[in-house]
C-alpha cells in the first residue's frame, strides 16, 4: 500500500510541475509596458538626484530629461485601452498531462513490473541471500565488521573480492587473513596477484617479495615461479627470465594448463620451445622443451617462431630482439585476422601485447578472440580469466 501512495504522490507532483507553466498562461507577460514606464520614472528621479548632487551639469540634465520624457510618452501612448484578454488554457495538453501520462505509466509498470511481489528489504535479503553474490558479500562484510578477528571470514572474502575486481578490498582481506591465520602459499599467491592487479599487471617489488615468501613454503609452487620469472622479463633481464621459464617448464607435467603460456614466454625471451635434450639428466621428456609432439605445441601454428627465428634471436642485442618479437606478434595478429579459429593463438596474442605493455591492443585482441570463442564456452571463459590475470579491462569486450 505504501508503494502505491508514493507512486500517486510522485505522479501528482510531476503533474503540478508540468501544468504550472500552462496555468500561468499570459499572466507573466501582463503589465510589461507599465513596468517600462516605472523604470523611466525612476530614471527621472535619479537624474534629479545627480543634478542636486553636482554630478552632472544643468545642460546635461535637460538633455537627459528630454530623452527620458520622450521614451516615457512613447510607452504611455502605446498602452492598450481595452481590457486584457483572459489567459488561454491549453485544455488538450492539460488533459494529456493529467490523464494520459499516468495511465501510460501505470500500464507500462503492470506490463514490465511485478506488482505481485512482496517487499523485500535488505534485512530480509540478508537472511536468505540465495545466489545473489552482492548480498552474500554484504552479509560477510557485516559479519566481519562485528568480528574483525575472524580470519576464516577474511580468507573466504578475499578471493571473492578479487574475482569481482574489488582489488583494493581484496588486498586488505588477504593481509588480514595472513595476519590472523598465518601465511600459506594460496594466501600469499592471492595477495601477490592482487598487488599485480593494482599495478596493472606489473610484478612490483612488494609482489615479488610475497612470491618469494610463498616459494619458501612451497618450493615447487608453479604460480609463484611463473610470476617471479615474469618479473625478470618485465625488468629487462631476458636471459634470467628465459632460464626461469625453462626451469618451470621442465618441472611441469605434460598436461599442465600453464605450459602454453610458459612456452610463449620462453620464445619471447629468445629461447626455443623444443630445445631441450631428452637425454639430459633430469629432463622431462613430456615437458615443453622435449619437442613439439610431447609438449603439444604445433610448430606450424600461427605465430610460433621458426628454428631460424630462434637462431637469429640468440645473436641479437636486446633492442633488436625486442624489435623481432614485435614483428612476430604483428605477424601472429595478421594471421589470426585471416583465420580466427585458433584459441592458442589468441591466448598468445593477448599475453604478448600485455607483456609488451600495449594494453589497448591487448584489449582489442581480447575482444576479437571472444568474438571467435564466446564467453559462454570454456575457451571464452579462459580468455576472460587470462585478461583478469593480466589486468586487462574486460568491460565491453563481450559486446
mmCIF file of C-alpha atoms in Angstrom:
data_model
loop_
_atom_site.group_PDB
_atom_site.id
_atom_site.type_symbol
_atom_site.label_atom_id
_atom_site.label_comp_id
_atom_site.label_asym_id
_atom_site.label_seq_id
_atom_site.Cartn_x
_atom_site.Cartn_y
_atom_site.Cartn_z
ATOM 1 C CA UNK A 1 0.000 0.000 0.000
ATOM 2 C CA UNK A 2 2.805 2.396 0.842
ATOM 3 C CA UNK A 3 4.281 1.836 -2.620
ATOM 4 C CA UNK A 4 1.073 2.945 -4.362
ATOM 5 C CA UNK A 5 0.778 6.001 -2.107
ATOM 6 C CA UNK A 6 4.309 7.026 -3.087
ATOM 7 C CA UNK A 7 3.506 6.451 -6.761
ATOM 8 C CA UNK A 8 0.376 8.628 -6.509
ATOM 9 C CA UNK A 9 2.268 11.392 -4.701
ATOM 10 C CA UNK A 10 5.073 11.404 -7.253
ATOM 11 C CA UNK A 11 2.576 11.442 -10.128
ATOM 12 C CA UNK A 12 0.714 14.405 -8.611
ATOM 13 C CA UNK A 13 3.947 16.314 -8.017
ATOM 14 C CA UNK A 14 5.069 15.713 -11.588
ATOM 15 C CA UNK A 15 1.678 16.836 -12.935
ATOM 16 C CA UNK A 16 1.882 20.087 -10.962
ATOM 17 C CA UNK A 17 5.379 20.766 -12.271
ATOM 18 C CA UNK A 18 4.268 20.193 -15.869
ATOM 19 C CA UNK A 19 0.976 22.133 -15.573
ATOM 20 C CA UNK A 20 2.331 25.189 -13.749
ATOM 21 C CA UNK A 21 3.657 26.967 -16.890
ATOM 22 C CA UNK A 22 0.419 26.218 -18.721
ATOM 23 C CA UNK A 23 -1.870 27.511 -15.942
ATOM 24 C CA UNK A 24 0.033 30.766 -15.685
ATOM 25 C CA UNK A 25 -0.812 31.440 -19.324
ATOM 26 C CA UNK A 26 -0.059 35.014 -20.385
ATOM 27 C CA UNK A 27 -0.071 36.415 -16.843
ATOM 28 C CA UNK A 28 3.706 36.612 -16.750
ATOM 29 C CA UNK A 29 3.617 38.958 -19.751
ATOM 30 C CA UNK A 30 0.973 41.352 -18.276
ATOM 31 C CA UNK A 31 1.843 44.961 -17.489
ATOM 32 C CA UNK A 32 5.132 44.842 -19.348
ATOM 33 C CA UNK A 33 4.654 48.393 -20.611
ATOM 34 C CA UNK A 34 3.674 49.554 -17.135
ATOM 35 C CA UNK A 35 6.936 48.200 -15.894
ATOM 36 C CA UNK A 36 8.841 50.078 -18.598
ATOM 37 C CA UNK A 37 7.110 53.315 -17.614
ATOM 38 C CA UNK A 38 8.069 52.745 -13.972
ATOM 39 C CA UNK A 39 11.686 52.296 -14.997
ATOM 40 C CA UNK A 40 11.700 55.610 -16.880
ATOM 41 C CA UNK A 41 10.134 57.407 -13.884
ATOM 42 C CA UNK A 42 12.873 56.012 -11.653
ATOM 43 C CA UNK A 43 15.440 57.309 -14.135
ATOM 44 C CA UNK A 44 13.909 60.810 -13.909
ATOM 45 C CA UNK A 45 14.139 60.763 -10.097
ATOM 46 C CA UNK A 46 17.729 59.512 -10.262
ATOM 47 C CA UNK A 47 18.526 62.310 -12.735
ATOM 48 C CA UNK A 48 17.257 64.908 -10.256
ATOM 49 C CA UNK A 49 19.425 63.411 -7.508
ATOM 50 C CA UNK A 50 22.517 63.551 -9.738
ATOM 51 C CA UNK A 51 21.775 67.196 -10.602
ATOM 52 C CA UNK A 52 21.298 68.175 -6.971
ATOM 53 C CA UNK A 53 24.498 66.349 -6.052
ATOM 54 C CA UNK A 54 26.501 68.199 -8.707
ATOM 55 C CA UNK A 55 27.367 65.070 -10.620
ATOM 56 C CA UNK A 56 26.045 66.495 -13.918
ATOM 57 C CA UNK A 57 25.566 69.993 -15.338
ATOM 58 C CA UNK A 58 22.111 71.540 -15.876
ATOM 59 C CA UNK A 59 22.555 71.308 -19.651
ATOM 60 C CA UNK A 60 23.262 67.559 -19.419
ATOM 61 C CA UNK A 61 20.309 67.134 -17.085
ATOM 62 C CA UNK A 62 17.969 68.894 -19.508
ATOM 63 C CA UNK A 63 19.137 66.787 -22.433
ATOM 64 C CA UNK A 64 18.764 63.524 -20.486
ATOM 65 C CA UNK A 65 15.355 64.569 -19.087
ATOM 66 C CA UNK A 66 14.089 65.321 -22.589
ATOM 67 C CA UNK A 67 15.235 61.925 -23.880
ATOM 68 C CA UNK A 68 13.716 60.013 -20.947
ATOM 69 C CA UNK A 69 10.492 62.000 -21.255
ATOM 70 C CA UNK A 70 10.262 61.193 -24.946
ATOM 71 C CA UNK A 71 10.559 57.467 -24.214
ATOM 72 C CA UNK A 72 8.033 57.690 -21.362
ATOM 73 C CA UNK A 73 5.496 59.407 -23.614
ATOM 74 C CA UNK A 74 6.040 56.783 -26.309
ATOM 75 C CA UNK A 75 5.414 53.943 -23.876
ATOM 76 C CA UNK A 76 2.324 55.586 -22.368
ATOM 77 C CA UNK A 77 0.849 56.292 -25.791
ATOM 78 C CA UNK A 78 1.151 52.636 -26.849
ATOM 79 C CA UNK A 79 -0.711 51.213 -23.823
ATOM 80 C CA UNK A 80 -3.879 49.396 -24.949
ATOM 81 C CA UNK A 81 -7.179 50.894 -23.829
ATOM 82 C CA UNK A 82 -9.174 47.692 -23.846
ATOM 83 C CA UNK A 83 -9.104 45.201 -21.033
ATOM 84 C CA UNK A 84 -6.608 42.352 -21.466
ATOM 85 C CA UNK A 85 -7.898 39.117 -22.857
ATOM 86 C CA UNK A 86 -8.289 36.272 -20.399
ATOM 87 C CA UNK A 87 -5.460 33.755 -20.356
ATOM 88 C CA UNK A 88 -5.896 30.995 -22.917
ATOM 89 C CA UNK A 89 -5.951 27.493 -21.433
ATOM 90 C CA UNK A 90 -4.338 24.534 -23.173
ATOM 91 C CA UNK A 91 -7.107 22.074 -22.417
ATOM 92 C CA UNK A 92 -5.765 19.246 -24.570
ATOM 93 C CA UNK A 93 -2.260 19.476 -23.098
ATOM 94 C CA UNK A 94 -3.612 19.681 -19.563
ATOM 95 C CA UNK A 95 -5.779 16.603 -20.108
ATOM 96 C CA UNK A 96 -2.813 14.748 -21.583
ATOM 97 C CA UNK A 97 -0.662 15.520 -18.540
ATOM 98 C CA UNK A 98 -3.395 14.724 -16.006
ATOM 99 C CA UNK A 99 -4.826 11.586 -17.571
ATOM 100 C CA UNK A 100 -2.803 10.067 -20.389
ATOM 101 C CA UNK A 101 0.661 10.172 -18.824
ATOM 102 C CA UNK A 102 -0.351 8.492 -15.525
ATOM 103 C CA UNK A 103 -2.330 5.839 -17.403
ATOM 104 C CA UNK A 104 0.602 5.128 -19.723
ATOM 105 C CA UNK A 105 2.976 4.862 -16.772
ATOM 106 C CA UNK A 106 0.637 2.504 -14.924
ATOM 107 C CA UNK A 107 0.195 0.274 -17.983
ATOM 108 C CA UNK A 108 3.947 0.155 -18.530
ATOM 109 C CA UNK A 109 4.557 -0.868 -14.918
ATOM 110 C CA UNK A 110 1.840 -3.538 -14.997
ATOM 111 C CA UNK A 111 3.380 -4.917 -18.206
ATOM 112 C CA UNK A 112 7.070 -4.938 -17.273
ATOM 113 C CA UNK A 113 6.978 -4.823 -13.466
ATOM 114 C CA UNK A 114 5.964 -7.302 -10.787
ATOM 115 C CA UNK A 115 3.369 -5.640 -8.549
ATOM 116 C CA UNK A 116 2.535 -9.048 -7.064
ATOM 117 C CA UNK A 117 5.972 -9.448 -5.455
ATOM 118 C CA UNK A 118 6.108 -8.687 -1.734
ATOM 119 C CA UNK A 119 8.532 -6.089 -0.476
ATOM 120 C CA UNK A 120 11.941 -7.473 0.474
ATOM 121 C CA UNK A 121 14.099 -5.057 2.467
ATOM 122 C CA UNK A 122 17.817 -5.534 2.902
ATOM 123 C CA UNK A 123 17.468 -7.354 6.219
ATOM 124 C CA UNK A 124 15.185 -9.954 4.638
ATOM 125 C CA UNK A 125 17.561 -10.447 1.715
ATOM 126 C CA UNK A 126 20.476 -10.878 4.106
ATOM 127 C CA UNK A 127 18.545 -13.606 5.885
ATOM 128 C CA UNK A 128 18.078 -15.534 2.627
ATOM 129 C CA UNK A 129 20.622 -14.272 0.047
ATOM 130 C CA UNK A 130 20.277 -17.229 -2.340
ATOM 131 C CA UNK A 131 22.763 -16.897 -5.211
ATOM 132 C CA UNK A 132 22.993 -13.112 -5.028
ATOM 133 C CA UNK A 133 26.756 -12.514 -4.792
ATOM 134 C CA UNK A 134 26.338 -8.854 -3.829
ATOM 135 C CA UNK A 135 24.100 -9.771 -0.896
ATOM 136 C CA UNK A 136 26.476 -12.563 0.150
ATOM 137 C CA UNK A 137 29.361 -10.085 0.170
ATOM 138 C CA UNK A 138 27.295 -7.600 2.179
ATOM 139 C CA UNK A 139 26.415 -10.307 4.692
ATOM 140 C CA UNK A 140 30.075 -11.278 5.057
ATOM 141 C CA UNK A 141 31.113 -7.644 5.440
ATOM 142 C CA UNK A 142 28.568 -7.150 8.211
ATOM 143 C CA UNK A 143 29.866 -10.240 9.976
ATOM 144 C CA UNK A 144 33.471 -9.046 9.724
ATOM 145 C CA UNK A 145 32.503 -5.573 10.911
ATOM 146 C CA UNK A 146 31.209 -7.201 14.103
ATOM 147 C CA UNK A 147 34.035 -9.759 14.328
ATOM 148 C CA UNK A 148 37.112 -8.288 12.600
ATOM 149 C CA UNK A 149 39.374 -11.017 14.025
ATOM 150 C CA UNK A 150 37.611 -13.803 12.131
ATOM 151 C CA UNK A 151 40.492 -14.945 9.928
ATOM 152 C CA UNK A 152 38.411 -17.545 8.102
ATOM 153 C CA UNK A 153 35.934 -14.866 7.102
ATOM 154 C CA UNK A 154 38.693 -12.724 5.572
ATOM 155 C CA UNK A 155 40.131 -15.831 3.917
ATOM 156 C CA UNK A 156 36.809 -16.590 2.222
ATOM 157 C CA UNK A 157 36.059 -12.991 1.264
ATOM 158 C CA UNK A 158 39.474 -12.122 -0.231
ATOM 159 C CA UNK A 159 39.227 -14.223 -3.437
ATOM 160 C CA UNK A 160 35.601 -13.123 -3.906
ATOM 161 C CA UNK A 161 36.722 -9.502 -3.796
ATOM 162 C CA UNK A 162 39.422 -10.320 -6.341
ATOM 163 C CA UNK A 163 37.028 -12.084 -8.725
ATOM 164 C CA UNK A 164 34.635 -9.130 -8.578
ATOM 165 C CA UNK A 165 37.547 -6.756 -9.355
ATOM 166 C CA UNK A 166 37.471 -5.031 -5.950
ATOM 167 C CA UNK A 167 41.236 -5.312 -5.807
ATOM 168 C CA UNK A 168 41.841 -2.784 -3.036
ATOM 169 C CA UNK A 169 39.364 -4.567 -0.773
ATOM 170 C CA UNK A 170 40.914 -7.901 -1.789
ATOM 171 C CA UNK A 171 44.341 -6.643 -0.756
ATOM 172 C CA UNK A 172 43.061 -5.672 2.690
ATOM 173 C CA UNK A 173 41.268 -9.010 3.066
ATOM 174 C CA UNK A 174 44.333 -11.061 2.093
ATOM 175 C CA UNK A 175 46.534 -9.115 4.507
ATOM 176 C CA UNK A 176 44.055 -9.648 7.336
ATOM 177 C CA UNK A 177 43.789 -13.371 6.563
ATOM 178 C CA UNK A 178 47.590 -13.719 6.554
ATOM 179 C CA UNK A 179 47.858 -11.738 9.793
ATOM 180 C CA UNK A 180 45.221 -13.792 11.583
ATOM 181 C CA UNK A 181 45.726 -17.267 10.097
ATOM 182 C CA UNK A 182 49.361 -17.095 9.095
ATOM 183 C CA UNK A 183 50.943 -17.202 5.627
ATOM 184 C CA UNK A 184 50.185 -20.010 3.209
ATOM 185 C CA UNK A 185 51.048 -20.416 -0.483
ATOM 186 C CA UNK A 186 47.431 -19.844 -1.514
ATOM 187 C CA UNK A 187 47.062 -16.665 0.532
ATOM 188 C CA UNK A 188 50.450 -15.293 -0.462
ATOM 189 C CA UNK A 189 49.840 -16.013 -4.155
ATOM 190 C CA UNK A 190 46.443 -14.344 -3.898
ATOM 191 C CA UNK A 191 47.966 -11.250 -2.288
ATOM 192 C CA UNK A 192 50.671 -11.111 -4.965
ATOM 193 C CA UNK A 193 48.093 -11.330 -7.762
ATOM 194 C CA UNK A 194 46.090 -8.576 -6.085
ATOM 195 C CA UNK A 195 49.167 -6.350 -5.887
ATOM 196 C CA UNK A 196 49.823 -7.006 -9.573
ATOM 197 C CA UNK A 197 46.220 -6.157 -10.447
ATOM 198 C CA UNK A 198 46.570 -2.851 -8.598
ATOM 199 C CA UNK A 199 49.736 -2.080 -10.601
ATOM 200 C CA UNK A 200 48.152 -3.003 -13.967
ATOM 201 C CA UNK A 201 49.868 -6.379 -14.303
ATOM 202 C CA UNK A 202 53.356 -5.276 -13.236
ATOM 203 C CA UNK A 203 55.125 -7.541 -10.734
ATOM 204 C CA UNK A 204 56.172 -4.913 -8.213
ATOM 205 C CA UNK A 205 58.972 -5.351 -5.699
ATOM 206 C CA UNK A 206 56.448 -5.947 -2.923
ATOM 207 C CA UNK A 207 54.659 -8.583 -5.007
ATOM 208 C CA UNK A 208 57.989 -10.268 -5.741
ATOM 209 C CA UNK A 209 58.830 -10.423 -2.032
ATOM 210 C CA UNK A 210 55.449 -12.006 -1.317
ATOM 211 C CA UNK A 211 56.045 -14.586 -4.061
ATOM 212 C CA UNK A 212 59.496 -15.408 -2.707
ATOM 213 C CA UNK A 213 57.932 -15.957 0.721
ATOM 214 C CA UNK A 214 55.431 -18.309 -0.941
ATOM 215 C CA UNK A 215 58.306 -20.265 -2.505
ATOM 216 C CA UNK A 216 59.916 -20.736 0.895
ATOM 217 C CA UNK A 217 56.725 -22.521 1.974
ATOM 218 C CA UNK A 218 56.268 -24.453 -1.298
ATOM 219 C CA UNK A 219 59.426 -24.503 -3.459
ATOM 220 C CA UNK A 220 57.659 -26.165 -6.402
ATOM 221 C CA UNK A 221 54.797 -23.643 -6.473
ATOM 222 C CA UNK A 222 54.307 -23.103 -10.239
ATOM 223 C CA UNK A 223 52.278 -19.921 -9.869
ATOM 224 C CA UNK A 224 54.892 -18.181 -7.752
ATOM 225 C CA UNK A 225 57.717 -19.367 -10.027
ATOM 226 C CA UNK A 226 55.867 -18.116 -13.101
ATOM 227 C CA UNK A 227 55.324 -14.638 -11.685
ATOM 228 C CA UNK A 228 58.921 -14.355 -10.459
ATOM 229 C CA UNK A 229 60.106 -15.242 -13.962
ATOM 230 C CA UNK A 230 57.668 -12.672 -15.325
ATOM 231 C CA UNK A 231 59.172 -10.035 -13.025
ATOM 232 C CA UNK A 232 62.593 -10.733 -14.560
ATOM 233 C CA UNK A 233 61.107 -10.347 -18.029
ATOM 234 C CA UNK A 234 59.463 -7.038 -17.107
ATOM 235 C CA UNK A 235 62.731 -5.816 -15.563
ATOM 236 C CA UNK A 236 64.514 -6.255 -18.904
ATOM 237 C CA UNK A 237 66.519 -9.375 -17.929
ATOM 238 C CA UNK A 238 65.546 -11.765 -20.744
ATOM 239 C CA UNK A 239 68.281 -14.338 -20.121
ATOM 240 C CA UNK A 240 67.346 -14.813 -16.469
ATOM 241 C CA UNK A 241 63.655 -14.825 -17.360
ATOM 242 C CA UNK A 242 64.192 -17.468 -20.060
ATOM 243 C CA UNK A 243 66.118 -19.698 -17.683
ATOM 244 C CA UNK A 244 63.401 -19.358 -15.023
ATOM 245 C CA UNK A 245 60.647 -20.164 -17.524
ATOM 246 C CA UNK A 246 62.592 -23.141 -18.889
ATOM 247 C CA UNK A 247 63.089 -24.473 -15.346
ATOM 248 C CA UNK A 248 59.354 -24.136 -14.740
ATOM 249 C CA UNK A 249 58.573 -25.957 -17.985
ATOM 250 C CA UNK A 250 60.876 -28.847 -17.063
ATOM 251 C CA UNK A 251 59.284 -29.359 -13.647
ATOM 252 C CA UNK A 252 55.702 -29.147 -15.001
ATOM 253 C CA UNK A 253 53.650 -32.209 -16.008
ATOM 254 C CA UNK A 254 52.888 -32.698 -19.678
ATOM 255 C CA UNK A 255 49.230 -31.740 -19.331
ATOM 256 C CA UNK A 256 49.783 -28.678 -17.140
ATOM 257 C CA UNK A 257 47.385 -25.920 -18.283
ATOM 258 C CA UNK A 258 50.029 -23.218 -17.880
ATOM 259 C CA UNK A 259 52.536 -24.832 -20.261
ATOM 260 C CA UNK A 260 51.385 -22.925 -23.399
ATOM 261 C CA UNK A 261 51.895 -19.625 -21.592
ATOM 262 C CA UNK A 262 55.291 -20.697 -20.285
ATOM 263 C CA UNK A 263 56.345 -21.726 -23.788
ATOM 264 C CA UNK A 264 55.267 -18.371 -25.117
ATOM 265 C CA UNK A 265 57.472 -16.549 -22.648
ATOM 266 C CA UNK A 266 60.393 -18.866 -23.392
ATOM 267 C CA UNK A 267 60.104 -17.963 -27.074
ATOM 268 C CA UNK A 268 59.622 -14.244 -26.377
ATOM 269 C CA UNK A 269 62.819 -14.194 -24.328
ATOM 270 C CA UNK A 270 64.890 -15.808 -27.053
ATOM 271 C CA UNK A 271 64.506 -19.461 -26.092
ATOM 272 C CA UNK A 272 63.249 -22.422 -28.085
ATOM 273 C CA UNK A 273 60.163 -24.389 -27.204
ATOM 274 C CA UNK A 274 61.668 -27.612 -28.491
ATOM 275 C CA UNK A 275 65.270 -27.044 -27.490
ATOM 276 C CA UNK A 276 65.577 -29.426 -24.531
ATOM 277 C CA UNK A 277 67.689 -32.543 -24.821
ATOM 278 C CA UNK A 278 65.581 -35.618 -23.954
ATOM 279 C CA UNK A 279 68.681 -37.465 -22.822
ATOM 280 C CA UNK A 280 69.851 -34.717 -20.493
ATOM 281 C CA UNK A 281 69.885 -35.647 -16.791
ATOM 282 C CA UNK A 282 66.681 -34.607 -15.085
ATOM 283 C CA UNK A 283 64.966 -33.613 -18.308
ATOM 284 C CA UNK A 284 61.282 -34.341 -18.517
ATOM 285 C CA UNK A 285 60.587 -35.851 -21.976
ATOM 286 C CA UNK A 286 56.973 -34.715 -21.729
ATOM 287 C CA UNK A 287 57.886 -31.139 -20.803
ATOM 288 C CA UNK A 288 57.577 -28.306 -23.326
ATOM 289 C CA UNK A 289 61.278 -28.447 -24.097
ATOM 290 C CA UNK A 290 61.139 -32.099 -25.163
ATOM 291 C CA UNK A 291 59.788 -31.416 -28.625
ATOM 292 C CA UNK A 292 56.570 -30.320 -30.308
ATOM 293 C CA UNK A 293 54.952 -33.736 -30.189
ATOM 294 C CA UNK A 294 55.494 -34.189 -26.479
ATOM 295 C CA UNK A 295 54.631 -30.652 -25.441
ATOM 296 C CA UNK A 296 51.521 -30.352 -27.531
ATOM 297 C CA UNK A 297 52.954 -27.334 -29.406
ATOM 298 C CA UNK A 298 52.357 -27.193 -33.115
ATOM 299 C CA UNK A 299 55.338 -25.645 -34.928
ATOM 300 C CA UNK A 300 53.078 -24.830 -37.871
ATOM 301 C CA UNK A 301 50.581 -22.984 -35.710
ATOM 302 C CA UNK A 302 50.248 -19.266 -36.418
ATOM 303 C CA UNK A 303 52.745 -17.162 -34.509
ATOM 304 C CA UNK A 304 55.143 -19.944 -33.474
ATOM 305 C CA UNK A 305 58.772 -18.928 -34.117
ATOM 306 C CA UNK A 306 60.750 -20.988 -36.614
ATOM 307 C CA UNK A 307 64.124 -22.504 -35.844
ATOM 308 C CA UNK A 308 65.682 -19.752 -37.984
ATOM 309 C CA UNK A 309 63.953 -17.117 -35.833
ATOM 310 C CA UNK A 310 65.279 -18.701 -32.656
ATOM 311 C CA UNK A 311 68.806 -18.972 -34.025
ATOM 312 C CA UNK A 312 68.746 -15.353 -35.160
ATOM 313 C CA UNK A 313 67.398 -14.157 -31.795
ATOM 314 C CA UNK A 314 70.315 -15.749 -29.931
ATOM 315 C CA UNK A 315 72.810 -13.470 -31.699
ATOM 316 C CA UNK A 316 70.790 -10.240 -31.394
ATOM 317 C CA UNK A 317 71.079 -7.409 -28.935
ATOM 318 C CA UNK A 318 68.246 -6.773 -26.507
ATOM 319 C CA UNK A 319 66.825 -3.956 -28.658
ATOM 320 C CA UNK A 320 66.964 -5.984 -31.864
ATOM 321 C CA UNK A 321 65.415 -8.980 -30.115
ATOM 322 C CA UNK A 322 62.575 -6.777 -28.856
ATOM 323 C CA UNK A 323 62.001 -5.476 -32.380
ATOM 324 C CA UNK A 324 61.967 -9.041 -33.696
ATOM 325 C CA UNK A 325 59.433 -10.051 -31.028
ATOM 326 C CA UNK A 326 57.215 -7.122 -32.024
ATOM 327 C CA UNK A 327 57.359 -8.276 -35.639
ATOM 328 C CA UNK A 328 56.410 -11.824 -34.644
ATOM 329 C CA UNK A 329 53.472 -10.527 -32.618
ATOM 330 C CA UNK A 330 52.279 -8.394 -35.536
ATOM 331 C CA UNK A 331 52.583 -11.426 -37.815
ATOM 332 C CA UNK A 332 50.524 -13.501 -35.388
ATOM 333 C CA UNK A 333 47.910 -10.746 -35.278
ATOM 334 C CA UNK A 334 47.628 -10.700 -39.052
ATOM 335 C CA UNK A 335 47.322 -14.489 -39.288
ATOM 336 C CA UNK A 336 44.612 -14.570 -36.646
ATOM 337 C CA UNK A 337 42.697 -11.910 -38.563
ATOM 338 C CA UNK A 338 42.678 -14.265 -41.550
ATOM 339 C CA UNK A 339 41.958 -17.427 -39.543
ATOM 340 C CA UNK A 340 40.438 -16.594 -36.111
ATOM 341 C CA UNK A 341 39.670 -20.227 -35.184
ATOM 342 C CA UNK A 342 42.905 -20.684 -33.232
ATOM 343 C CA UNK A 343 42.377 -20.484 -29.491
ATOM 344 C CA UNK A 344 46.044 -20.891 -28.526
ATOM 345 C CA UNK A 345 46.902 -18.139 -30.981
ATOM 346 C CA UNK A 346 44.530 -15.696 -29.268
ATOM 347 C CA UNK A 347 45.966 -16.605 -25.871
ATOM 348 C CA UNK A 348 49.473 -15.931 -27.160
ATOM 349 C CA UNK A 349 48.446 -12.665 -28.808
ATOM 350 C CA UNK A 350 46.676 -11.238 -25.765
ATOM 351 C CA UNK A 351 49.552 -12.159 -23.446
ATOM 352 C CA UNK A 352 52.170 -10.917 -25.901
ATOM 353 C CA UNK A 353 50.577 -7.475 -26.151
ATOM 354 C CA UNK A 354 50.287 -7.376 -22.342
ATOM 355 C CA UNK A 355 53.984 -8.231 -21.926
ATOM 356 C CA UNK A 356 54.832 -5.532 -24.463
ATOM 357 C CA UNK A 357 52.794 -3.153 -22.251
ATOM 358 C CA UNK A 358 50.387 -2.395 -25.112
ATOM 359 C CA UNK A 359 47.123 -2.640 -23.169
ATOM 360 C CA UNK A 360 44.989 -1.082 -25.927
ATOM 361 C CA UNK A 361 45.998 -3.737 -28.465
ATOM 362 C CA UNK A 362 45.686 -6.431 -25.813
ATOM 363 C CA UNK A 363 42.100 -5.335 -25.152
ATOM 364 C CA UNK A 364 41.417 -5.276 -28.895
ATOM 365 C CA UNK A 365 42.841 -8.768 -29.323
ATOM 366 C CA UNK A 366 40.745 -9.969 -26.382
ATOM 367 C CA UNK A 367 37.578 -8.597 -27.959
ATOM 368 C CA UNK A 368 38.357 -10.268 -31.302
ATOM 369 C CA UNK A 369 39.238 -13.530 -29.581
ATOM 370 C CA UNK A 370 35.949 -13.506 -27.674
ATOM 371 C CA UNK A 371 34.130 -12.938 -30.952
ATOM 372 C CA UNK A 372 35.630 -16.203 -32.218
ATOM 373 C CA UNK A 373 35.284 -18.011 -28.859
ATOM 374 C CA UNK A 374 32.276 -16.500 -26.989
ATOM 375 C CA UNK A 375 32.376 -16.289 -23.164
ATOM 376 C CA UNK A 376 29.665 -18.932 -22.579
ATOM 377 C CA UNK A 377 32.126 -21.551 -23.829
ATOM 378 C CA UNK A 378 35.079 -22.933 -21.901
ATOM 379 C CA UNK A 379 37.643 -21.275 -24.171
ATOM 380 C CA UNK A 380 35.918 -17.907 -23.905
ATOM 381 C CA UNK A 381 35.968 -18.150 -20.108
ATOM 382 C CA UNK A 382 39.687 -18.961 -20.246
ATOM 383 C CA UNK A 383 40.287 -15.818 -22.306
ATOM 384 C CA UNK A 384 38.413 -13.710 -19.747
ATOM 385 C CA UNK A 385 40.374 -15.316 -16.903
ATOM 386 C CA UNK A 386 43.613 -14.532 -18.738
ATOM 387 C CA UNK A 387 42.520 -10.913 -19.168
ATOM 388 C CA UNK A 388 41.824 -10.569 -15.458
ATOM 389 C CA UNK A 389 45.189 -12.137 -14.655
ATOM 390 C CA UNK A 390 46.955 -9.619 -16.891
ATOM 391 C CA UNK A 391 44.939 -6.637 -15.654
ATOM 392 C CA UNK A 392 43.198 -6.059 -18.998
ATOM 393 C CA UNK A 393 39.802 -4.362 -18.827
ATOM 394 C CA UNK A 394 37.009 -6.720 -19.893
ATOM 395 C CA UNK A 395 34.237 -4.086 -19.977
ATOM 396 C CA UNK A 396 32.796 -4.019 -23.474
ATOM 397 C CA UNK A 397 34.928 -6.940 -24.660
ATOM 398 C CA UNK A 398 31.941 -9.285 -24.742
ATOM 399 C CA UNK A 399 29.698 -6.901 -26.659
#
